[in-house]
Short mmCIF file of C-alpha atoms in Angstrom, two decimals:
data_model
loop_
_atom_site.label_atom_id
_atom_site.label_comp_id
_atom_site.label_asym_id
_atom_site.label_seq_id
_atom_site.Cartn_x
_atom_site.Cartn_y
_atom_site.Cartn_z
CA MET X 166 117.47 345.03 71.79
CA TYR X 167 114.90 344.00 74.52
CA ARG X 168 114.37 340.83 74.36
CA PRO X 169 110.99 338.78 75.84
CA ALA X 170 111.81 335.58 76.74
CA TRP X 171 108.64 332.60 76.61
CA GLY X 172 108.92 332.02 73.03
CA GLY X 173 113.30 330.15 74.01
CA LEU X 174 111.75 327.31 74.82
CA LEU X 175 115.42 324.59 74.73
CA GLY X 176 117.33 326.31 76.18
CA GLY X 177 110.50 314.64 95.63
CA ARG X 178 111.53 314.40 98.64
CA LYS X 179 109.97 316.85 100.97
CA ALA X 180 112.85 319.19 101.33
CA VAL X 181 113.43 321.64 105.54
CA TRP X 182 115.31 324.99 102.99
CA PRO X 183 117.42 327.05 105.22
CA ALA X 184 116.31 330.88 106.24
CA LEU X 185 117.89 332.65 103.61
CA SER X 186 121.02 335.30 104.56
CA GLY X 187 119.43 334.51 108.02
CA SER X 188 117.49 338.04 108.92
CA VAL X 189 116.27 338.20 105.39
CA SER X 190 113.34 335.43 104.91
CA ALA X 191 110.48 336.16 104.86
CA GLY X 192 108.98 336.39 107.75
CA SER X 193 111.34 338.21 109.68
CA GLY X 194 111.73 341.85 111.29
CA ARG X 195 111.28 345.33 109.28
CA ARG X 196 114.71 346.28 108.69
CA GLY X 197 115.14 348.67 106.01
CA ALA X 198 118.75 347.99 103.68
CA ALA X 199 121.49 349.26 104.69
CA ALA X 200 123.38 351.48 102.77
CA GLY X 201 125.44 350.49 99.88
CA GLU X 202 122.44 347.05 100.57
CA LYS X 203 121.14 345.24 97.58
CA THR X 204 117.77 345.69 97.68
CA VAL X 205 117.36 342.08 96.06
CA ILE X 206 118.91 339.62 97.36
CA THR X 207 118.95 336.03 95.36
CA GLU X 208 120.16 332.74 96.64
CA LYS X 209 120.48 329.39 95.10
CA HIS X 210 119.39 326.42 96.61
CA GLY X 211 120.37 323.00 93.94
CA THR X 212 118.01 324.07 90.64
CA ILE X 213 115.87 326.82 92.67
CA LEU X 214 116.74 330.12 92.23
CA THR X 215 115.32 332.67 94.91
CA VAL X 216 114.55 336.57 94.30
CA GLY X 217 113.37 338.32 97.74
CA ILE X 218 112.44 341.74 97.76
CA ASN X 219 113.95 343.84 100.06
CA ARG X 220 113.35 346.19 101.02
CA PRO X 221 110.51 345.68 104.65
CA GLU X 222 110.43 349.43 106.24
CA ALA X 223 108.25 350.41 102.67
CA ARG X 224 106.81 346.84 102.25
CA ASN X 225 108.57 346.08 99.11
CA ALA X 226 107.48 349.34 97.61
CA VAL X 227 110.21 348.84 94.21
CA ASN X 228 112.07 352.20 92.80
CA GLN X 229 113.54 352.32 90.75
CA GLU X 230 117.37 350.89 91.99
CA THR X 231 114.85 347.77 93.07
CA ALA X 232 113.25 348.13 89.24
CA ALA X 233 116.48 347.49 87.80
CA GLN X 234 118.27 344.73 90.46
CA LEU X 235 114.94 342.57 90.09
CA LEU X 236 115.35 343.03 86.01
CA GLU X 237 119.43 341.50 86.64
CA ALA X 238 117.88 339.43 88.60
CA PHE X 239 115.71 337.09 86.57
CA THR X 240 117.45 338.26 83.27
CA SER X 241 120.69 335.40 85.33
CA PHE X 242 117.55 332.73 86.20
CA GLU X 243 116.66 332.79 81.71
CA GLU X 244 120.63 332.77 81.67
CA ASP X 245 121.40 329.81 83.35
CA ASP X 246 120.52 326.78 82.29
CA SER X 247 121.69 324.91 85.88
CA VAL X 248 118.36 326.58 87.29
CA SER X 249 115.31 325.04 86.80
CA ALA X 250 113.00 327.54 88.11
CA ALA X 251 112.57 330.31 90.39
CA VAL X 252 110.64 331.86 93.95
CA LEU X 253 109.84 335.61 94.10
CA TYR X 254 109.11 336.75 97.31
CA GLY X 255 109.30 339.46 100.04
CA ILE X 256 112.06 340.23 102.74
CA GLY X 257 109.54 341.12 106.51
CA GLY X 258 106.42 340.33 105.95
CA ASN X 259 105.01 342.15 102.77
CA PHE X 260 105.44 340.36 98.93
CA CYS X 261 105.37 343.91 96.96
CA ALA X 262 103.17 346.90 98.13
CA GLY X 263 103.72 348.30 94.37
CA TYR X 264 105.85 351.67 93.02
CA ASP X 265 107.70 353.24 95.58
CA LEU X 266 104.64 356.50 94.79
CA LYS X 267 107.40 358.67 97.62
CA GLU X 268 110.31 358.10 94.65
CA VAL X 269 107.28 359.74 92.26
CA ALA X 270 106.11 361.64 94.11
CA HIS X 271 110.07 363.70 94.49
CA ASN X 272 111.29 362.82 91.05
CA ALA X 273 109.00 362.15 88.76
CA ALA X 274 111.59 362.51 86.48
CA VAL X 275 111.88 358.12 87.88
CA ILE X 276 109.59 357.49 84.85
CA LYS X 277 110.74 355.82 82.68
CA LEU X 278 108.51 354.28 80.11
CA GLU X 279 109.11 352.82 77.06
CA GLN X 280 106.91 353.23 74.58
CA ASP X 281 107.71 350.19 72.67
CA VAL X 282 107.41 347.10 74.75
CA THR X 283 109.83 344.40 72.95
CA LYS X 284 112.48 347.63 73.54
CA GLY X 285 112.36 348.10 77.07
CA PRO X 286 111.39 347.08 80.99
CA GLY X 287 109.15 348.31 83.04
CA PRO X 288 108.38 350.18 85.47
CA MET X 289 108.29 347.74 87.69
CA GLY X 290 111.42 345.72 86.35
CA PRO X 291 110.79 342.21 84.91
CA SER X 292 107.92 342.36 84.29
CA ARG X 293 107.05 343.26 80.55
CA MET X 294 109.75 339.48 79.84
CA GLN X 295 107.96 335.51 78.73
CA PHE X 296 110.23 332.98 81.01
CA SER X 297 110.68 329.84 79.38
CA LYS X 298 111.29 328.34 82.57
CA PRO X 299 108.91 328.54 85.52
CA VAL X 300 107.96 331.07 88.65
CA ILE X 301 106.45 330.73 91.56
CA ALA X 302 105.34 333.83 92.94
CA ALA X 303 105.88 333.18 97.98
CA VAL X 304 103.16 335.83 98.64
CA SER X 305 102.93 337.27 102.25
CA GLY X 306 101.46 340.65 103.55
CA TYR X 307 100.34 343.28 101.23
CA ALA X 308 100.93 341.86 97.23
CA VAL X 309 99.12 345.40 95.37
CA ALA X 310 99.24 347.48 92.74
CA GLY X 311 102.53 347.05 91.23
CA GLY X 312 103.35 344.55 93.38
CA LEU X 313 99.54 342.31 91.80
CA GLU X 314 101.10 342.94 88.99
CA LEU X 315 104.75 341.53 89.66
CA SER X 316 103.20 338.58 90.96
CA LEU X 317 101.27 337.51 87.82
CA LEU X 318 104.70 337.71 86.00
CA ALA X 319 104.66 333.70 88.23
CA ASP X 320 103.18 331.12 87.43
CA LEU X 321 102.10 329.66 90.13
CA ARG X 322 101.25 331.96 93.15
CA VAL X 323 101.12 330.68 97.17
CA MET X 324 99.55 332.41 99.28
CA GLU X 325 99.14 333.43 103.06
CA GLN X 326 95.91 332.78 105.11
CA SER X 327 96.57 336.99 106.04
CA ALA X 328 97.90 338.16 102.76
CA VAL X 329 95.71 340.66 100.52
CA MET X 330 95.59 341.28 97.00
CA GLY X 331 94.61 344.20 94.67
CA VAL X 332 94.46 347.71 92.90
CA PHE X 333 94.67 349.65 95.38
CA CYS X 334 96.40 352.04 92.73
CA ARG X 335 93.14 352.73 91.71
CA ARG X 336 92.67 355.33 94.57
CA PHE X 337 95.49 358.08 93.57
CA GLY X 338 95.43 357.82 89.69
CA VAL X 339 97.66 355.08 88.46
CA PRO X 340 97.74 353.15 85.27
CA LEU X 341 98.87 349.39 85.44
CA ILE X 342 101.39 349.40 82.91
CA ASP X 343 103.43 346.34 84.64
CA GLY X 344 100.76 344.41 82.67
CA GLY X 345 97.99 343.59 84.74
CA THR X 346 95.19 344.14 83.05
CA VAL X 347 96.94 341.29 80.50
CA ARG X 348 97.49 338.94 82.58
CA LEU X 349 94.63 339.62 84.84
CA PRO X 350 91.53 338.36 82.31
CA LYS X 351 93.70 335.24 81.58
CA LEU X 352 93.82 334.19 84.99
CA ILE X 353 90.31 334.53 86.17
CA GLY X 354 88.32 336.18 83.63
CA LEU X 355 87.14 339.24 82.53
CA SER X 356 84.22 340.11 85.19
CA ARG X 357 86.39 339.08 88.35
CA ALA X 358 89.08 340.71 86.68
CA LEU X 359 87.16 343.62 86.23
CA ASP X 360 86.10 343.42 90.00
CA LEU X 361 89.50 343.96 90.64
CA ILE X 362 90.40 346.49 87.90
CA LEU X 363 87.78 349.08 88.33
CA THR X 364 86.90 349.03 92.39
CA GLY X 365 89.85 348.77 93.65
CA ARG X 366 88.61 346.99 96.95
CA PRO X 367 91.19 344.12 98.07
CA ILE X 368 90.32 340.32 97.89
CA GLY X 369 92.24 337.76 100.58
CA ALA X 370 93.31 334.68 100.10
CA LYS X 371 90.28 332.99 100.25
CA GLU X 372 88.86 335.11 97.82
CA ALA X 373 91.94 334.63 96.02
CA SER X 374 91.42 331.05 95.97
CA GLU X 375 87.85 330.34 94.55
CA PHE X 376 89.00 333.21 91.93
CA GLY X 377 92.30 330.90 90.47
CA LEU X 378 94.56 333.46 91.57
CA ALA X 379 96.20 331.45 94.74
CA ASN X 380 96.78 328.25 93.68
CA ARG X 381 98.32 327.29 96.99
CA VAL X 382 96.82 328.33 100.87
CA VAL X 383 99.17 327.97 103.45
CA PRO X 384 99.18 329.78 106.85
CA ASP X 385 101.12 332.75 107.21
CA GLY X 386 105.00 332.37 107.42
CA GLN X 387 104.80 329.56 105.30
CA ALA X 388 104.88 330.85 102.08
CA LEU X 389 108.61 330.93 100.96
CA GLN X 390 108.54 327.62 102.67
CA SER X 391 105.93 325.58 100.21
CA ALA X 392 106.57 328.09 97.79
CA MET X 393 110.61 326.43 97.38
CA GLU X 394 109.46 323.46 97.50
CA LEU X 395 106.91 323.51 95.13
CA ALA X 396 109.63 324.85 92.89
CA GLN X 397 111.51 321.56 93.70
CA GLN X 398 108.95 319.49 92.73
CA ILE X 399 108.51 320.95 89.14
CA SER X 400 111.76 320.76 88.95
CA ALA X 401 112.50 317.34 89.13
CA PHE X 402 110.19 316.08 86.80
CA PRO X 403 112.17 316.08 82.53
CA GLN X 404 112.52 319.34 82.10
CA LEU X 405 112.75 318.77 77.97
CA CYS X 406 108.66 318.08 77.93
CA LEU X 407 107.60 320.47 80.82
CA ARG X 408 108.90 323.59 79.54
CA ALA X 409 107.55 322.58 76.04
CA ASP X 410 104.00 321.41 77.69
CA ARG X 411 104.17 325.72 79.31
CA ALA X 412 105.59 326.80 76.26
CA SER X 413 102.49 325.87 74.88
CA ALA X 414 100.25 326.34 77.09
CA TYR X 415 101.20 330.08 77.29
CA HIS X 416 100.95 330.07 73.18
CA SER X 417 97.63 328.90 74.16
CA ALA X 418 96.20 331.52 75.60
CA PHE X 419 98.31 334.49 74.80
CA ASP X 420 99.55 333.82 70.92
CA ALA X 421 97.97 331.37 69.51
CA SER X 422 96.06 333.21 65.58
CA SER X 423 93.68 330.77 66.24
CA PHE X 424 92.86 326.52 67.45
CA VAL X 425 94.77 324.81 64.90
CA ASP X 426 97.74 326.87 65.26
CA ALA X 427 97.04 326.30 68.96
CA LEU X 428 96.91 323.04 68.36
CA GLN X 429 100.00 323.28 65.41
CA PHE X 430 103.08 324.34 68.02
CA GLU X 431 101.04 322.60 70.90
CA THR X 432 102.78 319.11 68.14
CA ASP X 433 106.14 320.96 66.25
CA HIS X 434 107.11 321.98 70.37
CA GLY X 435 106.22 317.69 71.10
CA LYS X 436 107.81 316.92 68.24
CA LEU X 437 110.91 318.18 69.95
CA VAL X 438 110.66 316.23 73.08
CA LEU X 439 109.83 312.75 72.18
CA MET X 440 113.36 311.38 70.62
CA GLU X 441 114.61 313.39 74.14
CA GLU X 442 112.68 311.99 77.05
CA SER X 443 109.24 310.41 75.84
CA ILE X 444 111.74 306.33 75.25
CA SER X 445 113.04 306.63 78.56
CA GLY X 446 110.39 308.05 80.46
CA ALA X 447 108.38 304.61 78.88
CA LYS X 448 110.94 302.10 79.95
CA LYS X 449 110.75 303.77 83.70
CA PHE X 450 107.16 303.02 83.48
CA SER X 451 107.05 300.15 82.26
CA ALA X 452 109.79 299.21 84.83
CA GLY X 453 107.44 300.41 87.38
CA THR X 454 108.27 304.11 88.71
CA GLY X 455 105.81 306.41 88.97
CA ARG X 456 103.26 304.87 88.16
CA HIS X 457 99.06 305.56 89.81
CA GLY X 458 99.89 309.09 89.62
CA LYS X 459 103.35 308.62 92.49
CA LEU X 460 106.21 311.02 91.97
#
């Protein structure tokens, strides 16, 4: 059975991150994946996992094989206790242009949609997953249609100044079935979400930041670097506490039946942290570490 994952709670200095596998860095040229080459590239950098969509010749549109590889990559991320955060990005200048409609046009049979969302992945791969650890999206170029939905899977989005988001599938009669209508209203509010969903208009980095859709806006070519620095910062914190608070926030936003239910969830999960991490943290504070907001 397919098991969504964010219910599983318990499972520093700036770094200059090396280019990922040479020619597959986020800003590299539009080289397509060669025959037999993986269309999803994963690499571990300490406690950070990078997941790169490698179909630049198609603006990183996701086909059936790429969706399967993305699902495999994020399933491994969720199960790997040595990894604290993941960064999702697109190779070759674009984050993701959605599902590959050319593949659909030539073979409609590739659309295999599991009707029970608890028993199978979404068309884009991991879009129905719920993680117990943070994911950051490094957005360059186009993040549209299903690509926008993939970015919404992340906790945070680092967006380059010239990047564009939007529900571009509106003009082709392709619905949002990878969590877009669920996550987007929660992130930016129903009115703003409907503006994007109904019109299919593009939204740039400035407006995305004003909406709360982009958490950071950075110069072109720097989204991956900035996202990895942010992931490193998050990974340096005590992880049990961080994941407990993260899980409580998601429960409150999506699953809580009432205010009291949300408070109870927060208390129950917070109690698990107190003896594990809070006492040692209090001792660090008493010794002078981390005061005045210093990390």
